Amino acid sequence: MKRNGRPIIPKKTIYRLSIYLRCLARLRENGIGTVSSEALAKAAGVKSTQLRKDLAYFGTFGTRGLGYDVSELSQKISGELGTAQLQPVVLVGVGHLGLALLSYRGFEKEGFEIIAAFDTEPNRKREKKIAQPILGIREMPAFVAEHAVKMAILSVPVAVAQETVNALIKSGVMGILNFAPIVLAVPEDVMVNNVNLAIELENLSYFIQG
Amino acid sequence: MKRNGRPIIPKKTIYRLSIYLRCLARLRENGIGTVSSEALAKAAGVKSTQLRKDLAYFGTFGTRGLGYDVSELSQKISGELGTAQLQPVVLVGVGHLGLALLSYRGFEKEGFEIIAAFDTEPNRKREKKIAQPILGIREMPAFVAEHAVKMAILSVPVAVAQETVNALIKSGVMGILNFAPIVLAVPEDVMVNNVNLAIELENLSYFIQG
DNA sequence: AAGTGTTTGTGAAATGTTTCACAAGAAATT
DNA sequence: AATTTCTTGTGAAACATTTCACAAACACTT
Ligand SMILES: NC(=O)c1ccc[n+]([C@@H]2O[C@H](COP(=O)([O-])OP(=O)(O)OC[C@H]3O[C@@H](n4cnc5c(N)ncnc54)[C@H](O)[C@@H]3O)[C@@H](O)[C@H]2O)c1
Ligand SMILES: NC(=O)c1ccc[n+]([C@@H]2O[C@H](COP(=O)([O-])OP(=O)(O)OC[C@H]3O[C@@H](n4cnc5c(N)ncnc54)[C@H](O)[C@@H]3O)[C@@H](O)[C@H]2O)c1
């Protein structure tokens, strides 16, 4: 199926590309140069036909009888996902959760950098020493515009989540990773990914009881 | 579609039930007694036909011309999801992230209680005062078995995630909420829900660039 | 250089999910 | 009591995703 030249790619395929990318990174660390769809699929926890179908949306870069070049495939997937170069991200709401995220050193490796955080109380004493600047929420619009930030992590209380997101969008943010347990209203061209831990637990609860 | 008496319910339907439940909770807080599929669907960010189809998997509890009774529907959904009574959960790995999760007071309201946490260094000085006991990882098997814990939150480093999950499963855990960015290998009857923030960001990255 | 074995890429089929269209049931109104 | 209005519940259709089955392409061996 196609629309304006490019095939329409299932959302789940995009998620799986990220998983493949991580599996490929491990292979590369172990000095492995080529991998078959069978082996990579197993590492990723999917069927090999699905992996091949997923990759086929973007072109053909395997070698029949041999498999895929690990480096080449990594690069290709990175390029498609838009993480080939480091993406600037801001975080809003430096509380319990925000602080944990800020002190996580794993994002850089994956192509993202939290370049600043914003809070209504930027100067409140916090337990941890953080590398990134914590600024007042009023400085957010100018900062986001100036640094052309397109993505934000939202870890503010539920009560202010919608207004905060409105402000972020107004400043030019197009993608939001939301931790507040609320359905945010956003324009069509803005994307929200929700991380709701209670829902994940509830989901587990359902499937383990049935 | 049916298998052994009960209809097969789409995975996504289960996720949406959780969302409906939260919207219903808000309605109840606002003293609203009945709600139409149209209104509830809007609050949940889905189409009303989808909401009705989702509910239809479990029976028929609406009143035509009127809508659904908020309390009754809440109870019914809670019952289906298995969160009608408080579920005990344990957390393994009390680091940056684990500590943030432990100090979060939102889970009880949603039907879950983290009753204990485990770490290789339970006595390390931590910044926050936590209500739950932090125990040595060696005490985990006995504790989990004794309290019939079926769900665990995993926030240990990647390097020890697989062995930790093996131990949890051995002790009787059936559902795991995993924060370590790795594909865990588990038996068929055990369920893993992964929360991978880098993948969520990557996903945003793809959709906002295209 | 020919033959053998392996693995990709891909239409077609199967399966799964969402949306449509509308009959049927209940409340509200006259 | 009859009529109108509203809203649910549900087969059928449309759409989306996964799996199957196998031809085509390449590597490796002899
Ligand atoms: N902590 C967790 O483990 C956890 C788990 C699931 C969901 N959540 C959700 O994540 C969000 C944050 O949780 P938390 O535990 O870190 O809460 P928190 O109260 O510790 O932190 C919230 C932070 O947001 C800041 N803030 C408040 N209003 C603001 C505004 N208008 N603009 C900018 N900053 C503002 C506060 O100063 C505070 O630092 C909440 O919506 C919560 O429901 C948290
Ligand atoms: N912090 C974040 O924001 C964040 C974001 C995304 C993913 N993650 C992932 O979550 C996990 C935890 O991250 P973190 O930042 O809290 O790490 P952390 O190093 O701060 O915490 C890990 C904790 O696990 C404990 N631990 C180590 N081995 C253990 C074992 N065998 N049994 C029990 N406990 C053990 C350590 O003592 C430590 O307290 C990691 O896998 C990380 O990749 C974290």
Coordinates of C-alpha atoms (C1' of nucleotides) and ligand atoms in Angstrom, one line a residue:
Chain A
M1 CA 0.0 0.0 0.0
K2 CA 1.3 3.4 -1.0
R3 CA 0.5 7.0 -0.5
N4 CA 2.4 9.8 -2.2
G5 CA 5.3 7.7 -3.4
R6 CA 6.3 6.1 -0.1
P7 CA 4.8 3.0 1.4
I8 CA 2.7 3.3 4.5
I9 CA 4.6 1.7 7.3
P10 CA 2.9 0.0 10.3
K11 CA 3.4 1.7 13.6
K12 CA 4.5 -1.6 15.1
T13 CA 7.2 -1.9 12.5
I14 CA 8.7 1.3 13.7
Y15 CA 8.8 0.0 17.2
R16 CA 10.4 -3.2 16.1
L17 CA 13.1 -1.3 14.1
S18 CA 14.2 0.2 17.4
I19 CA 14.5 -3.2 18.9
Y20 CA 16.5 -4.5 15.9
L21 CA 18.8 -1.5 16.3
R22 CA 19.6 -2.5 19.9
C23 CA 20.2 -6.1 18.9
L24 CA 22.5 -5.0 16.2
A25 CA 24.4 -2.8 18.6
R26 CA 25.1 -5.9 20.8
L27 CA 26.2 -7.9 17.8
R28 CA 28.6 -5.1 16.8
E29 CA 30.0 -5.0 20.3
N30 CA 30.7 -8.7 20.0
G31 CA 32.5 -8.1 16.7
I32 CA 29.9 -9.9 14.6
G33 CA 29.9 -8.6 11.0
T34 CA 26.9 -10.3 9.4
V35 CA 23.7 -11.7 10.7
S36 CA 20.9 -13.7 9.2
S37 CA 17.2 -12.7 9.5
E38 CA 16.7 -15.9 11.5
A39 CA 19.4 -15.0 14.1
L40 CA 18.5 -11.3 14.4
A41 CA 14.8 -12.1 14.7
K42 CA 15.5 -14.6 17.5
A43 CA 17.4 -12.0 19.4
A44 CA 14.6 -9.5 18.9
G45 CA 11.9 -12.0 19.9
V46 CA 10.0 -12.0 16.6
K47 CA 9.7 -14.3 13.6
S48 CA 12.2 -14.0 10.8
T49 CA 9.5 -13.4 8.1
Q50 CA 8.3 -10.4 10.1
L51 CA 11.8 -9.0 10.3
R52 CA 12.3 -9.4 6.6
K53 CA 8.9 -7.8 5.9
D54 CA 9.7 -4.9 8.2
L55 CA 13.0 -4.2 6.5
A56 CA 11.5 -4.6 3.1
Y57 CA 9.5 -1.4 3.7
F58 CA 12.7 0.5 3.4
G59 CA 14.5 -1.2 0.6
T60 CA 16.6 -4.3 0.1
F61 CA 19.9 -4.5 1.8
G62 CA 20.5 -8.1 2.6
T63 CA 22.6 -10.5 0.7
R64 CA 20.9 -13.8 -0.2
G65 CA 22.7 -16.8 1.1
L66 CA 24.6 -14.7 3.6
G67 CA 22.4 -12.3 5.6
Y68 CA 22.8 -8.6 6.5
D69 CA 25.8 -6.5 7.2
V70 CA 25.5 -5.5 10.8
S71 CA 27.0 -2.0 10.5
E72 CA 25.3 -1.2 7.2
L73 CA 21.9 -2.3 8.6
S74 CA 22.4 -0.3 11.8
Q75 CA 23.2 2.8 9.9
K76 CA 20.2 2.4 7.6
I77 CA 17.8 1.9 10.5
S78 CA 19.2 4.8 12.4
G79 CA 18.8 7.0 9.3
E80 CA 15.2 6.0 8.9
L81 CA 14.3 6.6 12.5
G82 CA 16.0 10.0 12.5
T83 CA 18.5 9.2 15.2
A84 CA 21.6 9.2 13.1
Q85 CA 22.6 12.5 14.6
L86 CA 22.0 13.5 18.3
Q87 CA 18.6 14.8 18.9
P88 CA 18.1 17.6 21.5
V89 CA 15.3 16.9 24.1
V90 CA 14.0 19.0 27.0
L91 CA 12.4 17.7 30.2
V92 CA 9.7 19.5 32.0
G93 CA 9.0 18.7 35.7
V94 CA 12.0 17.9 37.8
G95 CA 10.4 15.9 40.6
H96 CA 11.0 12.3 41.7
L97 CA 10.7 10.9 38.2
G98 CA 12.2 13.8 36.3
L99 CA 15.3 13.6 38.4
A100 CA 15.7 9.9 37.8
L101 CA 15.4 10.5 34.1
L102 CA 17.9 13.4 34.1
S103 CA 20.5 11.3 35.9
Y104 CA 20.2 8.5 33.5
R105 CA 23.2 8.2 31.3
G106 CA 21.7 5.8 28.8
F107 CA 20.0 8.2 26.4
E108 CA 23.2 9.6 24.8
K109 CA 24.1 6.2 23.6
E110 CA 20.8 5.9 21.9
G111 CA 21.0 9.2 20.1
F112 CA 19.2 11.6 22.4
E113 CA 20.5 14.3 24.7
I114 CA 18.4 16.0 27.4
I115 CA 19.9 19.5 27.0
A116 CA 17.9 21.3 29.7
A117 CA 15.2 20.8 32.2
F118 CA 12.4 23.2 33.4
D119 CA 10.5 23.4 36.6
T120 CA 8.4 26.0 38.4
E121 CA 10.9 25.7 41.2
P122 CA 14.3 25.4 39.5
N123 CA 16.3 26.3 42.6
R124 CA 14.6 23.9 45.0
K125 CA 17.3 21.8 46.7
R126 CA 17.6 18.4 44.9
E127 CA 19.2 15.3 46.2
K128 CA 21.3 14.6 43.1
K129 CA 23.9 16.4 41.2
I130 CA 22.7 16.9 37.7
A131 CA 24.8 17.7 34.6
Q132 CA 22.0 19.5 32.7
P133 CA 20.8 23.1 33.7
I134 CA 17.5 23.3 35.5
L135 CA 15.8 26.5 34.4
G136 CA 12.6 28.3 35.3
I137 CA 9.5 27.3 33.3
R138 CA 9.3 30.8 32.1
E139 CA 12.5 30.5 30.2
M140 CA 11.2 27.4 28.3
P141 CA 9.6 29.1 25.2
A142 CA 12.7 31.1 24.3
F143 CA 15.1 28.2 25.0
V144 CA 13.0 25.7 22.9
A145 CA 12.7 28.1 20.0
E146 CA 16.3 29.0 20.1
H147 CA 17.7 25.5 20.2
A148 CA 15.0 24.2 17.7
V149 CA 14.0 21.5 20.2
K150 CA 11.4 19.2 18.7
M151 CA 10.9 16.7 21.5
A152 CA 10.0 17.0 25.2
I153 CA 9.7 14.7 28.1
L154 CA 6.8 15.6 30.4
S155 CA 7.0 14.6 34.1
V156 CA 4.8 17.3 35.7
P157 CA 1.8 16.6 38.0
V158 CA -1.4 15.7 36.2
A159 CA -3.1 19.0 37.1
V160 CA -0.7 21.1 35.0
A161 CA 0.0 18.6 32.2
Q162 CA -2.4 20.0 29.6
E163 CA -1.3 23.6 30.1
T164 CA 2.3 22.6 30.0
V165 CA 1.9 20.7 26.8
N166 CA 0.0 23.6 25.3
A167 CA 3.0 25.9 26.0
L168 CA 5.5 23.3 24.7
I169 CA 3.6 23.0 21.4
K170 CA 3.3 26.8 21.1
S171 CA 7.1 26.9 21.3
G172 CA 7.6 24.5 18.5
V173 CA 7.7 21.0 20.1
M174 CA 6.3 18.3 17.9
G175 CA 6.7 15.1 19.9
I176 CA 6.0 14.5 23.6
L177 CA 6.8 11.6 25.9
N178 CA 4.2 11.9 28.5
F179 CA 4.3 10.4 32.0
A180 CA 1.3 12.1 33.5
P181 CA -1.7 9.7 33.6
I182 CA -4.0 11.8 31.5
V183 CA -5.2 11.9 27.9
L184 CA -3.6 15.0 26.4
A185 CA -5.4 17.0 23.7
V186 CA -3.0 18.0 20.9
P187 CA -3.2 19.1 17.3
E188 CA -3.1 16.5 14.6
D189 CA 0.5 17.1 13.6
V190 CA 1.8 16.7 17.2
M191 CA 2.6 13.3 18.5
V192 CA 2.2 12.1 22.1
N193 CA 3.6 8.8 23.4
N194 CA 2.2 8.0 26.8
V195 CA 4.1 6.0 29.4
N196 CA 1.5 4.9 32.0
L197 CA 2.9 2.5 34.5
A198 CA -0.4 1.8 36.2
I199 CA -1.8 0.8 32.8
E200 CA 1.1 -1.5 32.2
L201 CA 0.6 -3.2 35.5
E202 CA -3.1 -3.5 34.9
N203 CA -2.4 -5.1 31.6
L204 CA -0.1 -7.7 33.2
S205 CA -2.8 -8.3 35.8
Y206 CA -5.4 -9.1 33.2
F207 CA -3.2 -11.5 31.2
I208 CA -1.8 -13.4 34.2
Q209 CA -5.2 -14.0 35.8
G210 CA -6.8 -15.3 32.5
Chain B
M1 CA -14.4 -15.2 17.3
K2 CA -14.4 -17.6 20.2
R3 CA -12.1 -20.2 21.8
N4 CA -13.2 -22.5 24.6
G5 CA -16.3 -20.5 25.5
R6 CA -14.9 -17.0 25.9
P7 CA -14.4 -14.5 23.1
I8 CA -10.8 -13.7 22.2
I9 CA -10.2 -10.1 23.2
P10 CA -7.8 -7.9 21.3
K11 CA -4.7 -6.9 23.3
K12 CA -5.4 -3.3 22.4
T13 CA -8.9 -3.6 23.9
I14 CA -7.4 -4.4 27.2
Y15 CA -5.1 -1.3 27.1
R16 CA -8.1 0.8 26.3
L17 CA -10.2 -0.6 29.1
S18 CA -7.5 0.8 31.5
I19 CA -7.9 4.2 29.8
Y20 CA -11.7 4.0 30.1
L21 CA -11.3 3.1 33.8
R22 CA -9.3 6.3 34.4
C23 CA -11.8 8.5 32.6
L24 CA -14.6 6.9 34.6
A25 CA -12.8 7.7 37.8
R26 CA -12.6 11.3 36.8
L27 CA -16.3 11.4 36.0
R28 CA -17.1 9.9 39.4
E29 CA -14.9 12.5 41.2
N30 CA -17.0 15.1 39.4
G31 CA -20.2 13.5 40.6
I32 CA -21.4 12.3 37.2
G33 CA -23.6 9.2 37.4
T34 CA -24.1 8.2 33.8
V35 CA -22.2 8.7 30.6
S36 CA -22.8 8.0 26.9
S37 CA -20.3 6.1 24.8
E38 CA -19.9 9.3 22.8
A39 CA -18.8 11.3 25.8
L40 CA -16.6 8.6 27.3
A41 CA -15.0 7.8 24.0
K42 CA -14.1 11.5 23.5
A43 CA -12.5 11.7 27.0
A44 CA -10.5 8.6 26.2
G45 CA -9.5 9.8 22.7
V46 CA -11.2 7.0 20.7
K47 CA -14.2 6.6 18.5
S48 CA -17.5 5.7 20.2
T49 CA -18.0 2.7 18.1
Q50 CA -14.7 1.3 19.2
L51 CA -15.6 1.9 22.9
R52 CA -18.9 0.1 22.4
K53 CA -17.2 -2.8 20.6
D54 CA -14.6 -3.0 23.4
L55 CA -17.3 -3.2 26.1
A56 CA -19.4 -5.7 24.1
Y57 CA -16.6 -8.3 24.5
F58 CA -17.5 -8.5 28.2
G59 CA -21.3 -8.3 28.0
T60 CA -24.0 -5.6 27.7
F61 CA -24.3 -3.1 30.5
G62 CA -25.5 0.1 28.9
T63 CA -29.0 1.4 28.8
R64 CA -30.2 2.5 25.3
G65 CA -31.2 6.0 25.1
L66 CA -29.3 6.8 28.3
G67 CA -25.8 5.5 28.4
Y68 CA -23.7 3.7 31.0
D69 CA -23.8 3.9 34.8
V70 CA -20.4 5.2 35.8
S71 CA -20.0 3.2 39.0
E72 CA -21.3 0.0 37.6
L73 CA -19.1 0.2 34.5
S74 CA -16.0 1.0 36.6
Q75 CA -16.6 -2.0 38.8
K76 CA -17.2 -4.2 35.9
I77 CA -14.0 -3.1 34.1
S78 CA -12.0 -3.4 37.4
G79 CA -13.3 -6.9 37.8
E80 CA -12.3 -7.9 34.3
L81 CA -8.8 -6.5 34.6
G82 CA -8.3 -8.1 38.0
T83 CA -7.7 -4.9 39.9
A84 CA -10.9 -5.0 41.9
Q85 CA -8.8 -5.8 45.0
L86 CA -5.3 -4.5 45.7
Q87 CA -2.6 -6.4 44.0
P88 CA 0.8 -6.9 45.7
V89 CA 3.8 -6.0 43.6
V90 CA 7.5 -6.2 44.4
L91 CA 10.3 -4.0 42.9
V92 CA 13.8 -5.2 42.2
G93 CA 16.7 -2.7 41.8
V94 CA 16.5 0.3 44.0
G95 CA 18.6 2.8 42.0
H96 CA 17.7 6.1 40.5
L97 CA 14.6 4.9 38.8
G98 CA 13.5 2.3 41.3
L99 CA 13.6 5.0 44.0
A100 CA 11.4 7.3 42.0
L101 CA 8.9 4.5 41.5
L102 CA 9.0 3.6 45.2
S103 CA 8.2 7.1 46.2
Y104 CA 5.4 7.4 43.8
R105 CA 2.1 7.5 45.7
G106 CA -0.1 7.0 42.6
F107 CA -0.2 3.2 42.4
E108 CA -2.4 2.5 45.4
K109 CA -5.2 4.6 43.8
E110 CA -4.9 2.3 40.8
G111 CA -5.1 -1.0 42.7
F112 CA -1.5 -1.8 43.1
E113 CA 0.8 -1.8 46.1
I114 CA 4.5 -2.2 46.1
I115 CA 4.9 -4.2 49.3
A116 CA 8.7 -4.5 49.2
A117 CA 11.8 -3.7 47.3
F118 CA 15.0 -5.8 46.8
D119 CA 18.5 -4.8 46.0
T120 CA 22.0 -6.2 46.3
E121 CA 22.8 -3.3 48.5
P122 CA 19.7 -2.8 50.6
N123 CA 21.5 -0.8 53.2
R124 CA 23.2 1.7 50.9
K125 CA 22.3 5.2 52.0
R126 CA 19.5 6.6 49.8
E127 CA 18.4 10.1 49.4
K128 CA 14.8 9.6 50.1
K129 CA 12.7 8.2 52.9
I130 CA 10.7 5.3 51.6
A131 CA 7.7 3.7 53.2
Q132 CA 8.4 0.2 51.9
P133 CA 11.1 -2.1 53.3
I134 CA 14.2 -2.5 51.1
L135 CA 15.5 -6.0 51.5
G136 CA 18.5 -8.0 50.3
I137 CA 18.0 -9.8 47.0
R138 CA 18.6 -13.1 48.8
E139 CA 15.4 -12.7 50.7
M140 CA 13.4 -12.3 47.6
P141 CA 12.4 -15.9 46.8
A142 CA 11.0 -16.6 50.3
F143 CA 9.2 -13.3 50.5
V144 CA 7.6 -13.6 47.0
A145 CA 6.5 -17.2 47.7
E146 CA 5.1 -16.3 51.2
H147 CA 3.1 -13.3 50.0
A148 CA 2.0 -15.0 46.8
V149 CA 3.3 -12.1 44.8
K150 CA 2.5 -12.5 41.1
M151 CA 3.9 -9.2 39.6
A152 CA 7.3 -7.5 39.8
I153 CA 8.8 -4.3 38.6
L154 CA 12.3 -4.7 37.3
S155 CA 14.7 -1.8 37.5
V156 CA 18.1 -3.4 37.7
P157 CA 21.1 -2.8 35.3
V158 CA 20.9 -4.6 31.9
A159 CA 23.7 -6.9 32.8
V160 CA 21.8 -8.7 35.6
A161 CA 18.3 -8.3 34.2
Q162 CA 18.0 -11.8 32.7
E163 CA 19.3 -13.6 35.8
T164 CA 17.1 -11.5 38.0
V165 CA 14.0 -12.3 36.0
N166 CA 14.9 -16.0 36.1
A167 CA 15.0 -15.9 39.9
L168 CA 11.7 -14.0 40.0
I169 CA 9.9 -16.6 37.8
K170 CA 11.3 -19.4 39.8
S171 CA 9.8 -17.9 42.9
G172 CA 6.3 -17.7 41.3
V173 CA 6.1 -14.3 39.6
M174 CA 4.0 -14.4 36.4
G175 CA 4.1 -10.8 35.2
I176 CA 7.0 -8.5 34.9
L177 CA 7.2 -4.8 34.2
N178 CA 10.7 -4.4 32.7
F179 CA 12.7 -1.1 32.5
A180 CA 16.0 -2.7 31.4
P181 CA 16.6 -2.1 27.7
I182 CA 16.9 -5.8 26.8
V183 CA 14.7 -8.5 25.3
L184 CA 14.1 -10.9 28.2
A185 CA 13.7 -14.6 27.6
V186 CA 10.8 -16.1 29.6
P187 CA 8.5 -19.1 29.5
E188 CA 5.3 -18.9 27.5
D189 CA 3.0 -18.5 30.5
V190 CA 5.0 -15.5 31.9
M191 CA 4.2 -12.1 30.6
V192 CA 6.7 -9.2 30.2
N193 CA 5.7 -5.6 29.5
N194 CA 8.7 -3.5 28.5
V195 CA 9.0 0.1 29.2
N196 CA 11.8 1.4 27.0
L197 CA 12.1 5.2 27.0
A198 CA 14.8 5.3 24.3
I199 CA 12.5 3.4 22.0
E200 CA 9.6 5.8 22.8
L201 CA 11.8 8.7 21.9
E202 CA 13.0 7.1 18.8
N203 CA 9.4 6.5 17.8
L204 CA 8.6 10.1 18.3
S205 CA 11.6 11.0 16.3
Y206 CA 10.5 9.0 13.3
F207 CA 7.0 10.3 13.2
I208 CA 7.8 14.0 13.6
Q209 CA 10.4 13.9 10.9
G210 CA 8.2 12.2 8.4
Chain C
dA1 C1' 32.4 -23.6 -14.0
dA2 C1' 28.9 -26.2 -12.4
dG3 C1' 26.5 -27.8 -8.5
dT4 C1' 24.8 -27.5 -3.8
dG5 C1' 23.1 -25.2 0.1
dT6 C1' 21.6 -21.1 2.3
dT7 C1' 19.0 -17.0 2.9
dT8 C1' 16.6 -13.1 1.1
dG9 C1' 12.5 -10.7 -0.8
dT10 C1' 7.7 -10.9 -1.8
dG11 C1' 3.0 -11.9 -3.6
dA12 C1' -0.9 -14.3 -1.6
dA13 C1' -3.5 -16.1 2.2
dA14 C1' -4.7 -15.9 6.9
dT15 C1' -5.5 -13.5 10.8
dG16 C1' -6.6 -9.5 13.6
dT17 C1' -8.7 -4.9 14.4
dT18 C1' -11.5 -0.9 13.3
dT19 C1' -15.2 1.4 11.3
dC20 C1' -19.7 1.5 9.2
dA21 C1' -24.6 1.2 9.1
dC22 C1' -28.6 0.4 11.2
dA23 C1' -32.1 -2.3 13.9
dA24 C1' -33.7 -2.4 18.5
dG25 C1' -34.5 -0.7 23.1
dA26 C1' -35.2 2.7 26.4
dA27 C1' -36.2 7.5 28.0
dA28 C1' -38.3 11.9 27.3
dT29 C1' -42.0 14.6 25.4
dT30 C1' -46.4 15.6 23.8
Chain D
dA1 C1' -50.6 6.2 25.2
dA2 C1' -48.3 7.4 21.2
dT3 C1' -44.5 9.7 19.2
dT4 C1' -40.1 11.5 19.1
dT5 C1' -35.4 11.4 20.4
dC6 C1' -31.5 9.4 21.8
dT7 C1' -28.1 5.8 22.4
dT8 C1' -26.7 1.1 22.6
dG9 C1' -25.3 -3.4 20.5
dT10 C1' -23.8 -5.9 16.5
dG11 C1' -23.3 -8.2 12.0
dA12 C1' -20.9 -7.0 7.9
dA13 C1' -17.4 -4.4 5.4
dA14 C1' -13.2 -2.2 5.3
dC15 C1' -8.8 -2.0 6.7
dA16 C1' -4.3 -3.4 8.8
dT17 C1' -0.8 -6.7 10.1
dT18 C1' 1.2 -11.2 10.3
dT19 C1' 2.3 -15.5 8.4
dC20 C1' 3.0 -18.6 4.6
dA21 C1' 5.2 -20.5 0.7
dC22 C1' 8.4 -20.3 -2.6
dA23 C1' 11.1 -18.3 -6.5
dA24 C1' 15.3 -15.8 -7.0
dA25 C1' 19.9 -14.6 -5.8
dC26 C1' 24.1 -15.2 -3.9
dA27 C1' 28.0 -17.8 -1.4
dC28 C1' 30.6 -21.7 -1.0
dT29 C1' 32.5 -26.1 -2.4
dT30 C1' 34.4 -29.2 -5.5
Ligands
LIG1 N1 7.3 9.0 40.2 C1 6.8 8.0 39.5 O1 7.3 6.9 39.7 C2 5.7 8.1 38.6 C3 5.1 6.9 38.1 C4 4.1 7.0 37.2 C5 3.6 8.3 36.8 N2 4.2 9.4 37.3 C6 3.7 10.7 36.9 O2 4.7 11.5 36.5 C7 4.5 12.8 36.8 C8 5.6 13.3 37.8 O3 5.6 12.5 38.9 P1 6.6 12.8 40.1 O4 6.5 11.7 41.1 O5 8.0 13.1 39.6 O6 6.0 14.1 40.7 P2 6.7 15.2 41.6 O7 5.6 16.0 42.3 O8 7.8 14.6 42.4 O9 7.3 16.2 40.5 C9 6.6 17.1 39.8 C10 7.6 18.3 39.5 O10 6.9 19.1 38.5 C11 7.1 20.5 39.0 N3 6.1 21.3 38.4 C12 4.8 21.5 39.0 N4 4.1 22.3 38.2 C13 4.9 22.7 37.1 C14 4.7 23.5 36.0 N5 3.5 24.1 35.7 N6 5.7 23.6 35.1 C15 6.9 23.0 35.3 N7 7.1 22.2 36.4 C16 6.1 22.0 37.3 C17 7.2 20.4 40.5 O11 7.9 21.5 41.0 C18 7.9 19.1 40.7 O12 9.3 19.3 40.7 C19 3.1 12.9 37.5 O13 2.2 13.2 36.5 C20 2.9 11.4 37.9 O14 1.6 11.1 38.0 C21 5.2 9.3 38.2
LIG2 N1 17.1 6.0 35.3 C1 16.4 6.1 34.2 O1 15.8 7.2 34.0 C2 16.2 5.0 33.2 C3 15.6 5.3 32.0 C4 15.5 4.2 31.1 C5 15.9 2.9 31.5 N2 16.5 2.7 32.6 C6 16.9 1.3 33.0 O2 16.4 1.0 34.2 C7 17.4 0.2 34.9 C8 17.7 0.9 36.2 O3 18.3 2.2 35.9 P1 18.8 3.1 37.1 O4 19.2 4.4 36.5 O5 17.9 3.1 38.2 O6 20.2 2.3 37.5 P2 20.9 2.4 38.9 O7 22.3 1.8 38.6 O8 20.8 3.7 39.5 O9 20.2 1.3 39.8 C9 20.3 -0.1 39.7 C10 20.1 -0.7 41.0 O10 20.1 -2.1 40.9 C11 20.8 -2.7 42.0 N3 21.3 -4.0 41.6 C12 22.4 -4.3 40.8 N4 22.4 -5.6 40.6 C13 21.4 -6.2 41.3 C14 20.9 -7.5 41.4 N5 21.5 -8.5 40.9 N6 19.8 -7.7 42.2 C15 19.1 -6.6 42.7 N7 19.5 -5.4 42.6 C16 20.6 -5.1 41.9 C17 21.9 -1.7 42.2 O11 22.4 -1.8 43.6 C18 21.2 -0.4 42.0 O12 20.6 0.1 43.2 C19 18.5 0.0 34.0 O13 18.4 -1.2 33.3 C20 18.4 1.2 33.0 O14 18.9 0.9 31.8 C21 16.6 3.7 33.5

